[in-house]
PDB file of C-alpha atoms in Angstrom:
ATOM      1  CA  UNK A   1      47.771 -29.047 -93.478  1.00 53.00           C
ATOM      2  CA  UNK A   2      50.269 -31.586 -93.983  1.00 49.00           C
ATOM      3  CA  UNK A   3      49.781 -32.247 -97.549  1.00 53.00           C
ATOM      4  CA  UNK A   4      49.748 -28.593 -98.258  1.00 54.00           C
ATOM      5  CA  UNK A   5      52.905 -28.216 -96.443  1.00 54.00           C
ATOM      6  CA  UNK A   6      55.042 -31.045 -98.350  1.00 50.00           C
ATOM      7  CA  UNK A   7      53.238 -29.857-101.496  1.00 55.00           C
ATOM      8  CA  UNK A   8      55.097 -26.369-100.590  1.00 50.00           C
ATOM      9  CA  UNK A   9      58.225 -28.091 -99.703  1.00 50.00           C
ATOM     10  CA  UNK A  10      58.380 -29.673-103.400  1.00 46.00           C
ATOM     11  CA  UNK A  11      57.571 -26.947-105.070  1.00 50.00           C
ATOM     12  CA  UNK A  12      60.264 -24.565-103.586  1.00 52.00           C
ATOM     13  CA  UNK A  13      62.980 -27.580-104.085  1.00 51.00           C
ATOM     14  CA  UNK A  14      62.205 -28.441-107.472  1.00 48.00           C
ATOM     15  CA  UNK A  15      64.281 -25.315-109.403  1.00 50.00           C
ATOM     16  CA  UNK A  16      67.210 -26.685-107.009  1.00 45.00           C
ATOM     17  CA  UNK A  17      67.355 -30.186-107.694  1.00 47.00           C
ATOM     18  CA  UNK A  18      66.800 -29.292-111.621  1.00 49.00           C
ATOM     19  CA  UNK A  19      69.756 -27.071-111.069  1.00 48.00           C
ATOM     20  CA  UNK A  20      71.881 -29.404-109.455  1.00 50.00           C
ATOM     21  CA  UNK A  21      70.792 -32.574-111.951  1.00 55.00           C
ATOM     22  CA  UNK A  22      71.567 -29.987-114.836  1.00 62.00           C
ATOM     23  CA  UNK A  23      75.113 -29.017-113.342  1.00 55.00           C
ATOM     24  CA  UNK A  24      75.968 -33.414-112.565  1.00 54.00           C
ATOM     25  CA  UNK A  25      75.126 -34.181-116.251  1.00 64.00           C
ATOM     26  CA  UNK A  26      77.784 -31.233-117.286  1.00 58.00           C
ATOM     27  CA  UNK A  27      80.329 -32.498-114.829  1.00 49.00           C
ATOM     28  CA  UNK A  28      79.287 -35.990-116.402  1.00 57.00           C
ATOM     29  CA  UNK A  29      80.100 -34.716-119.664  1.00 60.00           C
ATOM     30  CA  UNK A  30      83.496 -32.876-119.413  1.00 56.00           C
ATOM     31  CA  UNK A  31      86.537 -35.167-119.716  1.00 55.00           C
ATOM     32  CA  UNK A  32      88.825 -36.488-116.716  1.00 54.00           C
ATOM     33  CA  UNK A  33      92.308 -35.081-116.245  1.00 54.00           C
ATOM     34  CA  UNK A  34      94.045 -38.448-115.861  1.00 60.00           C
ATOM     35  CA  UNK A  35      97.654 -36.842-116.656  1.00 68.00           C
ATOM     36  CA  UNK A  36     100.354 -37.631-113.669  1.00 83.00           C
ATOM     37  CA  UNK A  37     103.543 -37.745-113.252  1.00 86.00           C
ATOM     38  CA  UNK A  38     105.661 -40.917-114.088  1.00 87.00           C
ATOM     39  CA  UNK A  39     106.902 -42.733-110.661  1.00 86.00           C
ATOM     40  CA  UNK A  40     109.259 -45.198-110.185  1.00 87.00           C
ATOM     41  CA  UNK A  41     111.686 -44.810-113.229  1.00 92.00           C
ATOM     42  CA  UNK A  42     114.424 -46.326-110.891  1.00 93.00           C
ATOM     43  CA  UNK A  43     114.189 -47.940-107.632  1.00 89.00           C
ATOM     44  CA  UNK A  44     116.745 -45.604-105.579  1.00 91.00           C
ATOM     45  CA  UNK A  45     118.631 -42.468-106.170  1.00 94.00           C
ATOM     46  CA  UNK A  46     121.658 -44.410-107.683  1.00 95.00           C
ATOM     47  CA  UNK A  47     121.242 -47.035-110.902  1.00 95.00           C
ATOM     48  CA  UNK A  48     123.862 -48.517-109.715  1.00 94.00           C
ATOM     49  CA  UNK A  49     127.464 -47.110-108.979  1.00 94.00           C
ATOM     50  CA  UNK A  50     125.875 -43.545-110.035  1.00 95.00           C
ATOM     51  CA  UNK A  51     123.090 -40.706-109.959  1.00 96.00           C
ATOM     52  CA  UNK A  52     120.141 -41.849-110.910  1.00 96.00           C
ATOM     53  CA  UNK A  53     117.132 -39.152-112.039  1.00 96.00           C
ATOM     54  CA  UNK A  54     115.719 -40.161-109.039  1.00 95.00           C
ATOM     55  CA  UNK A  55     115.304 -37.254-106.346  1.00 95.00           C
ATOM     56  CA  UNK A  56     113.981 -37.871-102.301  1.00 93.00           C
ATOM     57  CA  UNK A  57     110.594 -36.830-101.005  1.00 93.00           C
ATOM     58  CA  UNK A  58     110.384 -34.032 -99.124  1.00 95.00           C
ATOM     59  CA  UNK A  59     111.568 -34.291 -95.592  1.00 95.00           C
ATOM     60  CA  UNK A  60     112.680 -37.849 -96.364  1.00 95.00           C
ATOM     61  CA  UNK A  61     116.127 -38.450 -94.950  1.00 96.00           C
ATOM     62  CA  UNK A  62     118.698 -41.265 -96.724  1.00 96.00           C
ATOM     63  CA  UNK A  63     121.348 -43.112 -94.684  1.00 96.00           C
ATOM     64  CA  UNK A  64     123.116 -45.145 -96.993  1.00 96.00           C
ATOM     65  CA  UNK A  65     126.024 -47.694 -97.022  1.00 96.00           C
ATOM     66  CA  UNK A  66     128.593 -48.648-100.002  1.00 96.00           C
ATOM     67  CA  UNK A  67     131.314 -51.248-100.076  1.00 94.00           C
ATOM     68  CA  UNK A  68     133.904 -52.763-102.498  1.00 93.00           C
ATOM     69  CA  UNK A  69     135.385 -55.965-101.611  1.00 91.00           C
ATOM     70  CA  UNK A  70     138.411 -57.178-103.900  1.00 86.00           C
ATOM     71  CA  UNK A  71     141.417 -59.451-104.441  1.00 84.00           C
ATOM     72  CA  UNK A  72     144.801 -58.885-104.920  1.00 80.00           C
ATOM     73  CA  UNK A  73     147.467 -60.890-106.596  1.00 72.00           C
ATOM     74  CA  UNK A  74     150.276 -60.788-104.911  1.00 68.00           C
ATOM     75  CA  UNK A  75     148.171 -62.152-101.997  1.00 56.00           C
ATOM     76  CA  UNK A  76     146.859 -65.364-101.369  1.00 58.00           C
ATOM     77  CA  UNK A  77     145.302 -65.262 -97.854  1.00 54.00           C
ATOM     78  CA  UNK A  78     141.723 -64.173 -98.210  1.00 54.00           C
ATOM     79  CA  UNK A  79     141.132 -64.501 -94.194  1.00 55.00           C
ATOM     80  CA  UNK A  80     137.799 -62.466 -94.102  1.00 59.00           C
ATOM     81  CA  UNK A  81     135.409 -62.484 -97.466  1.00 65.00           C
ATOM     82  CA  UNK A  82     138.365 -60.687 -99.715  1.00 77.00           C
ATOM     83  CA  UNK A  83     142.277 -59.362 -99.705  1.00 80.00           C
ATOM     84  CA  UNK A  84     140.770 -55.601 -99.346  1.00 85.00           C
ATOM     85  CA  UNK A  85     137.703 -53.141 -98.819  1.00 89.00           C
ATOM     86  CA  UNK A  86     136.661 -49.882 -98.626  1.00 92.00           C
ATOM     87  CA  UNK A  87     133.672 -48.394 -98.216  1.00 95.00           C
ATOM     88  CA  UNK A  88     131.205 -44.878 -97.953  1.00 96.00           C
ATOM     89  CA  UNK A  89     129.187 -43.878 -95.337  1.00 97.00           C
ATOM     90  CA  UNK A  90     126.225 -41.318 -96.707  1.00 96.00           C
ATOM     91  CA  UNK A  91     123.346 -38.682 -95.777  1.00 96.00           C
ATOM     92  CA  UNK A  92     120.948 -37.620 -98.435  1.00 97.00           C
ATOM     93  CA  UNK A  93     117.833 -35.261 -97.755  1.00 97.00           C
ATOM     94  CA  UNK A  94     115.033 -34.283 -99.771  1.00 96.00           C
ATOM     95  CA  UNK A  95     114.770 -30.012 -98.809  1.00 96.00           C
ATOM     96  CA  UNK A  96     111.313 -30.377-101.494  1.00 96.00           C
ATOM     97  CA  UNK A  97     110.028 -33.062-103.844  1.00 93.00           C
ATOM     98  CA  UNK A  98     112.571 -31.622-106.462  1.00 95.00           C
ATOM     99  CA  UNK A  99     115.794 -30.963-104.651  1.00 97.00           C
ATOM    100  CA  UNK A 100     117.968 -33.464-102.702  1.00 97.00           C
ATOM    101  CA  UNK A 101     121.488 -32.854-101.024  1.00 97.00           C
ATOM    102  CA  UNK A 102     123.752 -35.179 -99.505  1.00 97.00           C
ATOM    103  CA  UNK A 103     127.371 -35.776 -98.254  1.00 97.00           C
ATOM    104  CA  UNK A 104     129.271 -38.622 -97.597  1.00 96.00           C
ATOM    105  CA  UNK A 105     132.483 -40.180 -96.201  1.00 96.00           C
ATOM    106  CA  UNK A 106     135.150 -42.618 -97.887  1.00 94.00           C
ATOM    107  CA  UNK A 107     137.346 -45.101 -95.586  1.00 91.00           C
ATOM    108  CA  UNK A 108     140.271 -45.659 -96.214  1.00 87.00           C
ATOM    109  CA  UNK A 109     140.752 -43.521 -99.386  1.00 85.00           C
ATOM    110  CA  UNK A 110     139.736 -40.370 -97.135  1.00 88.00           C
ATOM    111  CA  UNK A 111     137.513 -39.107 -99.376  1.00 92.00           C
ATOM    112  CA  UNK A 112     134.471 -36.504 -98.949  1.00 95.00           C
ATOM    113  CA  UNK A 113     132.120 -35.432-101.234  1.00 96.00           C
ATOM    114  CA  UNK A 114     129.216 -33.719-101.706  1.00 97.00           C
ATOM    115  CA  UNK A 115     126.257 -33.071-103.974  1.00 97.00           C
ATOM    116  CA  UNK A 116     122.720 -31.639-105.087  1.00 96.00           C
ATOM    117  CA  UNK A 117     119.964 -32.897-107.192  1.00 97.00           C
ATOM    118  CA  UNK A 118     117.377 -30.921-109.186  1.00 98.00           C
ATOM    119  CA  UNK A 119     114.888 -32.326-111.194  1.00 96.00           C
ATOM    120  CA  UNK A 120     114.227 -29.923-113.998  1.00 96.00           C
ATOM    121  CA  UNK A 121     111.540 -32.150-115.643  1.00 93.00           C
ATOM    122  CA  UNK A 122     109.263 -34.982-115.287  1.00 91.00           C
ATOM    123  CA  UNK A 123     108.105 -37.374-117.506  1.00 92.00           C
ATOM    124  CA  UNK A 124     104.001 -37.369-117.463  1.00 88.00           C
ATOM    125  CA  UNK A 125     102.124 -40.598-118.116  1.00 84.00           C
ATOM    126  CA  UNK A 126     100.432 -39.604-121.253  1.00 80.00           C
ATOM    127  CA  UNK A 127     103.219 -38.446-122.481  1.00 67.00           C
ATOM    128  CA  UNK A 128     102.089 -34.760-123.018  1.00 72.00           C
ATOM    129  CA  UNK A 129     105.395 -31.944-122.763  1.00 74.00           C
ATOM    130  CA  UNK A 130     108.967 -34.142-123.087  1.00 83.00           C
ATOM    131  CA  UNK A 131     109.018 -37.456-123.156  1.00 89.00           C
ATOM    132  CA  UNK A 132     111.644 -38.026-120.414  1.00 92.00           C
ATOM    133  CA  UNK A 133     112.581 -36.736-117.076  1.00 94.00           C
ATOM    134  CA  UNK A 134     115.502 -34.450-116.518  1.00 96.00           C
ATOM    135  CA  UNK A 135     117.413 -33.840-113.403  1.00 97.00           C
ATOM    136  CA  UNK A 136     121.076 -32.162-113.135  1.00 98.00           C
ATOM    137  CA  UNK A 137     123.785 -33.190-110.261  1.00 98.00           C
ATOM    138  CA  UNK A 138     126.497 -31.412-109.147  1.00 98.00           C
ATOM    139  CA  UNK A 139     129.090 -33.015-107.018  1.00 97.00           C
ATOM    140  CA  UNK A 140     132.486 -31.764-105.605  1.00 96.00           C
ATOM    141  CA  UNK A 141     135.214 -34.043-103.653  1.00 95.00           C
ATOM    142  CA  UNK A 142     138.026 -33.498-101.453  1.00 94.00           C
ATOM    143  CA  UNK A 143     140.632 -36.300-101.277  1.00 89.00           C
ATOM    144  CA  UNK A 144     143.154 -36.785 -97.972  1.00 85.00           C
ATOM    145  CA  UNK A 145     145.045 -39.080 -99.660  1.00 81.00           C
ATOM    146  CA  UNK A 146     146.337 -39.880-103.290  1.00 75.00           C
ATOM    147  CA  UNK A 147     144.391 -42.464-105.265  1.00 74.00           C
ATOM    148  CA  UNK A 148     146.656 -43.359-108.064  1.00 75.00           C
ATOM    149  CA  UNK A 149     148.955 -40.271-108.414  1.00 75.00           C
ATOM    150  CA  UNK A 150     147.231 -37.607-111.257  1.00 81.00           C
ATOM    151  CA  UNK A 151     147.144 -34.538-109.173  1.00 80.00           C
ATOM    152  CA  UNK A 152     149.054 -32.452-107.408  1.00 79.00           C
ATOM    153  CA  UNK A 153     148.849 -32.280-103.665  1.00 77.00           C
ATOM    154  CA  UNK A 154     150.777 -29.465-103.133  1.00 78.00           C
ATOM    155  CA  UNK A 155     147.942 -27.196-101.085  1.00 84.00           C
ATOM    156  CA  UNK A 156     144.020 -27.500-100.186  1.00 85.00           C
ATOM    157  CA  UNK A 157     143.255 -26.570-103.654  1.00 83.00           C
ATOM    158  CA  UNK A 158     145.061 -29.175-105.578  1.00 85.00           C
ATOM    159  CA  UNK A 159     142.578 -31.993-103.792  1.00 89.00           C
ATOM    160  CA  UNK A 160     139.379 -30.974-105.189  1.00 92.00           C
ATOM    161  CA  UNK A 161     137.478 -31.771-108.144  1.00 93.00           C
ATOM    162  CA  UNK A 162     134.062 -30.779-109.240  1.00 96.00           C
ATOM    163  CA  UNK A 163     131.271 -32.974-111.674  1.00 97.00           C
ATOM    164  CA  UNK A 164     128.293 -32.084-113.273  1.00 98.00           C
ATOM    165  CA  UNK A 165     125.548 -34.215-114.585  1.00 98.00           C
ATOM    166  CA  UNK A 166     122.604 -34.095-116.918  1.00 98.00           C
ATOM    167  CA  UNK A 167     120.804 -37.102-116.068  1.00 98.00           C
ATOM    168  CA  UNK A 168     117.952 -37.980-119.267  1.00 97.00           C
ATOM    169  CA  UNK A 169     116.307 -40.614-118.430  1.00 97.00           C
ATOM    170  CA  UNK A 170     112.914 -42.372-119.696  1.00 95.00           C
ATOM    171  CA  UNK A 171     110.907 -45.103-118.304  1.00 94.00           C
ATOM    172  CA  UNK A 172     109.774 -47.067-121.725  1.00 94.00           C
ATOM    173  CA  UNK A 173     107.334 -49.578-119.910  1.00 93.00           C
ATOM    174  CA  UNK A 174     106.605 -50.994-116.343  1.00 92.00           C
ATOM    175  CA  UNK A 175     109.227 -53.043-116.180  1.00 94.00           C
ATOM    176  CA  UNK A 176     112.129 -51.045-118.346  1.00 96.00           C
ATOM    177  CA  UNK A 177     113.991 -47.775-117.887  1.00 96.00           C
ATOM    178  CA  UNK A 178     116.879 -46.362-119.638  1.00 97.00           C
ATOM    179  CA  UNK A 179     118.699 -43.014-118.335  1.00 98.00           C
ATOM    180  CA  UNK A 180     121.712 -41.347-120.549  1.00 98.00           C
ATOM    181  CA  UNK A 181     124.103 -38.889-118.509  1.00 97.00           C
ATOM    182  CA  UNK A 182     126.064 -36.426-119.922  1.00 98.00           C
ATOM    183  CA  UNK A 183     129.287 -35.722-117.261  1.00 98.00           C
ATOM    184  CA  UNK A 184     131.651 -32.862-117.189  1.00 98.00           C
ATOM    185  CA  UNK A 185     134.488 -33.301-114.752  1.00 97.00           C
ATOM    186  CA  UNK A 186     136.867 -31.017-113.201  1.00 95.00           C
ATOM    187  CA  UNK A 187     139.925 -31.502-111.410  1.00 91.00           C
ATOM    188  CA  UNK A 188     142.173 -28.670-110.215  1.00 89.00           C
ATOM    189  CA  UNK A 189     145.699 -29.851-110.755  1.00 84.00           C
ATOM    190  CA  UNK A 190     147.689 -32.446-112.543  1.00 82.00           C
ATOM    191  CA  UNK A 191     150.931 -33.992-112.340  1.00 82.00           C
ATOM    192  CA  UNK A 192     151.265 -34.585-115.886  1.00 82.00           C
ATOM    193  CA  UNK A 193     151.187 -31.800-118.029  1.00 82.00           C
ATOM    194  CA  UNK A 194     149.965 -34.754-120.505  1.00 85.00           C
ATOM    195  CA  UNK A 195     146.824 -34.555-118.478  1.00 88.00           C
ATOM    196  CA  UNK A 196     143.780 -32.270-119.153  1.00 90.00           C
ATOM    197  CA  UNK A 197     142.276 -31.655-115.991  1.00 91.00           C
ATOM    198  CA  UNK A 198     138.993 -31.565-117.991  1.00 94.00           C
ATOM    199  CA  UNK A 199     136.580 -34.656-118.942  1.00 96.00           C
ATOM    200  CA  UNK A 200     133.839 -35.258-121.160  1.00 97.00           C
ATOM    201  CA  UNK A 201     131.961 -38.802-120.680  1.00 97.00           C
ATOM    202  CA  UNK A 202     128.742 -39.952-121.412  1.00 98.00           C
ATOM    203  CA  UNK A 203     126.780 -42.349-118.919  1.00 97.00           C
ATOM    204  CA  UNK A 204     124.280 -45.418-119.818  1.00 98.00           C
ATOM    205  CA  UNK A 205     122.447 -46.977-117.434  1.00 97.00           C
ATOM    206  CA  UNK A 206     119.330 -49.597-117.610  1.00 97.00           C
ATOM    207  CA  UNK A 207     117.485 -51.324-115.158  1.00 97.00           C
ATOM    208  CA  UNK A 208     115.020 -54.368-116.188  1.00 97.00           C
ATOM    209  CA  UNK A 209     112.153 -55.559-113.430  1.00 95.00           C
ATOM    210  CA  UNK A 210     111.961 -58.891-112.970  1.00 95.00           C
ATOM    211  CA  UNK A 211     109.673 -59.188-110.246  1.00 92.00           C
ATOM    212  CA  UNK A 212     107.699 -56.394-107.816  1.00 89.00           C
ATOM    213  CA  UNK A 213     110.860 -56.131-105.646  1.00 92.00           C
ATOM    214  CA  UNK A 214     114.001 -57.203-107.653  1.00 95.00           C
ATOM    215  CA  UNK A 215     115.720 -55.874-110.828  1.00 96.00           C
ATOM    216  CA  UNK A 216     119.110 -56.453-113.187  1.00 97.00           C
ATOM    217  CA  UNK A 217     120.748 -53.329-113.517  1.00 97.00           C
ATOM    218  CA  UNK A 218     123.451 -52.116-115.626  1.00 97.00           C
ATOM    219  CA  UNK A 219     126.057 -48.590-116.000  1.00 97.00           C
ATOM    220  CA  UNK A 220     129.127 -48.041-118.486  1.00 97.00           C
ATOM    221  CA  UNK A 221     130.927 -44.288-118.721  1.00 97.00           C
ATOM    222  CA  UNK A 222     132.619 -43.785-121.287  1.00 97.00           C
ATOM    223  CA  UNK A 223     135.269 -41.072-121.147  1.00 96.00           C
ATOM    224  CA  UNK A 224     136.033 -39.082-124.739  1.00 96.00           C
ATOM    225  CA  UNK A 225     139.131 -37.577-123.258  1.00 94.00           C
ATOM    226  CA  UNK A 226     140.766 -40.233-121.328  1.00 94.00           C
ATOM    227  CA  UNK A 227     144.226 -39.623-119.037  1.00 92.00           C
ATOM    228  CA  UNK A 228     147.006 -40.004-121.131  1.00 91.00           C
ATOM    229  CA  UNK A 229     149.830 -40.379-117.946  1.00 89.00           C
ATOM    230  CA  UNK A 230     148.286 -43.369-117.113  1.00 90.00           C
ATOM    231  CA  UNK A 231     146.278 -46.201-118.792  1.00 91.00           C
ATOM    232  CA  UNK A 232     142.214 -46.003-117.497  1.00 92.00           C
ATOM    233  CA  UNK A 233     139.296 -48.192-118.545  1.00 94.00           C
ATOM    234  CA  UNK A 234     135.690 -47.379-118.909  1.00 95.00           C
ATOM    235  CA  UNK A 235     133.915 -47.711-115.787  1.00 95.00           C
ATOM    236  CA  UNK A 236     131.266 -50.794-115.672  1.00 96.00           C
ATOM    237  CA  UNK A 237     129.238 -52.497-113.385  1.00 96.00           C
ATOM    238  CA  UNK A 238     126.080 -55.239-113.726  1.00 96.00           C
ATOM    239  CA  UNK A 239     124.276 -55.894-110.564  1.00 96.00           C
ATOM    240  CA  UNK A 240     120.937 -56.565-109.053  1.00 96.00           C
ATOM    241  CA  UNK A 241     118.510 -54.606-106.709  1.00 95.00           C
ATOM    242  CA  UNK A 242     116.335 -55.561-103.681  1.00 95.00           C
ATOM    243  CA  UNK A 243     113.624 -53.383-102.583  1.00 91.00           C
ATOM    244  CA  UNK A 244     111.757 -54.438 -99.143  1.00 89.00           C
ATOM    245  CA  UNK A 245     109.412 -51.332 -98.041  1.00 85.00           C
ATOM    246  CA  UNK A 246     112.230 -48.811 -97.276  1.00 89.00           C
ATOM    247  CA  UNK A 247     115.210 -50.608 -97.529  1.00 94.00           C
ATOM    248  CA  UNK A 248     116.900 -50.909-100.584  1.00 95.00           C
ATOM    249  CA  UNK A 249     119.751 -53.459-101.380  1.00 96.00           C
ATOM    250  CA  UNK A 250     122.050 -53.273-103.823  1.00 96.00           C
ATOM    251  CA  UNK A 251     124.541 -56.138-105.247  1.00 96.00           C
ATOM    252  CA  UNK A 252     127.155 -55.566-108.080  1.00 95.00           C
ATOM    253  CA  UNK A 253     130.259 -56.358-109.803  1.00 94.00           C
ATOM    254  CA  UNK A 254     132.268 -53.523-111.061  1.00 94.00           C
ATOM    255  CA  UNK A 255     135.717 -52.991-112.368  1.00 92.00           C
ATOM    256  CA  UNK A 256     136.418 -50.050-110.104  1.00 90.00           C
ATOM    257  CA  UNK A 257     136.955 -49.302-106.193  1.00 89.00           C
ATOM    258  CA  UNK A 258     135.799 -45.094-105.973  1.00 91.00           C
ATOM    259  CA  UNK A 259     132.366 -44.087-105.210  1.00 94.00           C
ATOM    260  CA  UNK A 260     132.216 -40.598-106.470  1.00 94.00           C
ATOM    261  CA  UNK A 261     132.107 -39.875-109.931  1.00 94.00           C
ATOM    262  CA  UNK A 262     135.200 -37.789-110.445  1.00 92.00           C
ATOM    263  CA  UNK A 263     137.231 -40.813-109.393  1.00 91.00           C
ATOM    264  CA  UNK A 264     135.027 -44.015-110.967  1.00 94.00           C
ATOM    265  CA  UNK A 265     134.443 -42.200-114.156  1.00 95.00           C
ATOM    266  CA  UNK A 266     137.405 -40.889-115.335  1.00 93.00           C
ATOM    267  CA  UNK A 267     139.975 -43.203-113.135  1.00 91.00           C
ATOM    268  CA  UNK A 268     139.080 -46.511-113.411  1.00 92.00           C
ATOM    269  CA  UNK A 269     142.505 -48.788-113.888  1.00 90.00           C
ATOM    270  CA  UNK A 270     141.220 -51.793-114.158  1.00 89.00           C
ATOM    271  CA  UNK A 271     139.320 -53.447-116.790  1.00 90.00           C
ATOM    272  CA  UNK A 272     136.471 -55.555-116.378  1.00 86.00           C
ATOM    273  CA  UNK A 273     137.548 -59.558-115.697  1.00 81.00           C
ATOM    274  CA  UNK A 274     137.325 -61.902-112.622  1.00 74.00           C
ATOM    275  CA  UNK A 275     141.412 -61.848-112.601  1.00 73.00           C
ATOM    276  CA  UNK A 276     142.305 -60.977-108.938  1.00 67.00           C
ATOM    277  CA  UNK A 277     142.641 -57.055-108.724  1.00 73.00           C
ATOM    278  CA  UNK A 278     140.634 -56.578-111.588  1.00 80.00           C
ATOM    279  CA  UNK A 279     137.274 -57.586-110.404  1.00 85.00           C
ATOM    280  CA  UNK A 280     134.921 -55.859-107.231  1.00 91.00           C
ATOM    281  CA  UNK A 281     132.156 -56.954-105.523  1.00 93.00           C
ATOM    282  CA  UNK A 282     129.924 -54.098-104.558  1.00 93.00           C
ATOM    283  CA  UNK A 283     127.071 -53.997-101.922  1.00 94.00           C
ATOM    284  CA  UNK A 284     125.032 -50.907-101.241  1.00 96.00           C
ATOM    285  CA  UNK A 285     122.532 -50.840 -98.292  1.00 96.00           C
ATOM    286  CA  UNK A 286     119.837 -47.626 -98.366  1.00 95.00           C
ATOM    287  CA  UNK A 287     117.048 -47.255 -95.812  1.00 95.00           C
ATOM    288  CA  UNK A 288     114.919 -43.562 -96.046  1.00 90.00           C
ATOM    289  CA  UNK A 289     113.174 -42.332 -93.168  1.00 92.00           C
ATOM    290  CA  UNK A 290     110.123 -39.622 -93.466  1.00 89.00           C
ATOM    291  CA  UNK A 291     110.780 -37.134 -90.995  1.00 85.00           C
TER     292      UNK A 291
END
């Protein structure tokens, strides 16, 4: 009775498990969709002193700290690391994987900004669609106090100005990424009728891994419409980063004192040398939290 039963057993199994051995060797057969998205292409949401293509998580929320510590000539006693400083206190959050918006806080310059990030494209890791990932910034300011005299101050109006970004940028191999960012920068009023209150630049940035956590990074913006009322310089800066878990660290030297783009990109006075006034140490301190 036995036998007969486990004979039965087989027998009603057997179109099942051909079935199933059948549908494994198609599965076996049909080729694996390996195609992701490229990760990583910087190591924060800023190269250096600007946007990177870089956008948060989700739900992940950015504090963020930026300093500039400097010299000046016509003093001599550096009491406490450096003759000035200012720095930028910041909030970034990721509403989706795509979009991040964040403000932020400038002492003593008195200036606040603003901004959102979308990324429009990805790069994929077998390169299928475009070969680069494309996000676009825009970023407005409001200034309490007058940086080096251009604009107007006249009413609430006069103290804004407006940037927009295309950030291109491409991650060649694991260890090298290269991003390209055309700016357009808008300020509202002028002192100078000399001035056009409208920029064109171009951004470079590059960023080299050295080891798992650290990397040389590099920017330069240069400006095809520079102010005429007053002699400006390229902004530049050549740093390193430090990643540990969710803290990000930031060193640089930089030839300019603003942190938002309006101000670094198209007024930068100084040009890049260690003379006193001229040269700026930068430090930049991230830490995101998943919420």
């Amino acid at each position: 009775m036995k036998i007969k039963s486990l004979r039965l057993i087989l027998l009603l199994g057997l179109p099942f498990y051909t079935t199933g051995q059948s549908l494994l060797d198609k599965l076996e057969k049909e080729p694996i969709d390996t195609v992701a998205n490229v990760l990583g292409t910087f190591q924060g949401t800023r190269i250096s002193i600007g946007h990177s293509v870089e956008t948060r998580k989700k739900n992940t929320l950015e504090v963020s700290f930026m300093s500039r510590y400097w010299n000046v000539e016509q003093e001599s006693s550096n009491s406490f690391i450096a003759d000035r400083m200012c720095a930028r206190f910041g909030l970034d959050y990721g509403i989706s994987d795509k979009l991040t918006v964040g403000a932020g806080v400038g002492v003593p310059n008195g200036i606040f900004d603003g901004y959102f990030k979308y990324r429009l494209a990805q790069q994929k890791t077998d390169n299928s669609g475009i070969p680069f990932g494309i996000t676009l910034v825009q970023a407005g300011t409001y200034r309490t106090r007058r940086i080096i005299g251009i604009e107007r101050r006249d009413d609430f109006g006069d103290k804004l100005a407006s940037t927009t970004q295309l950030l291109i940028a491409r991650k060649f191999t694991r260890n090298f990424s290269f991003q390209i960012s055309p700016t357009f920068v808008h300020r509202t009023s002028s002192i100078s009728s000399l001035d056009d209150p409208n920029h064109f630049a171009v951004g470079f940035g590059g960023r080299y891994k050295v080891s798992n956590h650290v990397s040389i990074v590099s920017e330069y913006y240069y400006v095809a419409n520079p102010l005429e009322s007053v002699e400006t310089f390229g902004a530049f800066s050549l740093g390193t980063n430090w990643q540990v878990k969710n803290l990000l660290l930031q060193f640089k030297m930089t030839n300019n004192q603003i942190f938002t783009e309006d101000g670094f990109i198209t007024q930068t006075t100084r040009n890049f040398n260690t003379r006193d006034g001229n040269f700026f140490f930068g430090f930049h301190a991230t830490y995101h939290i998943q919420l």
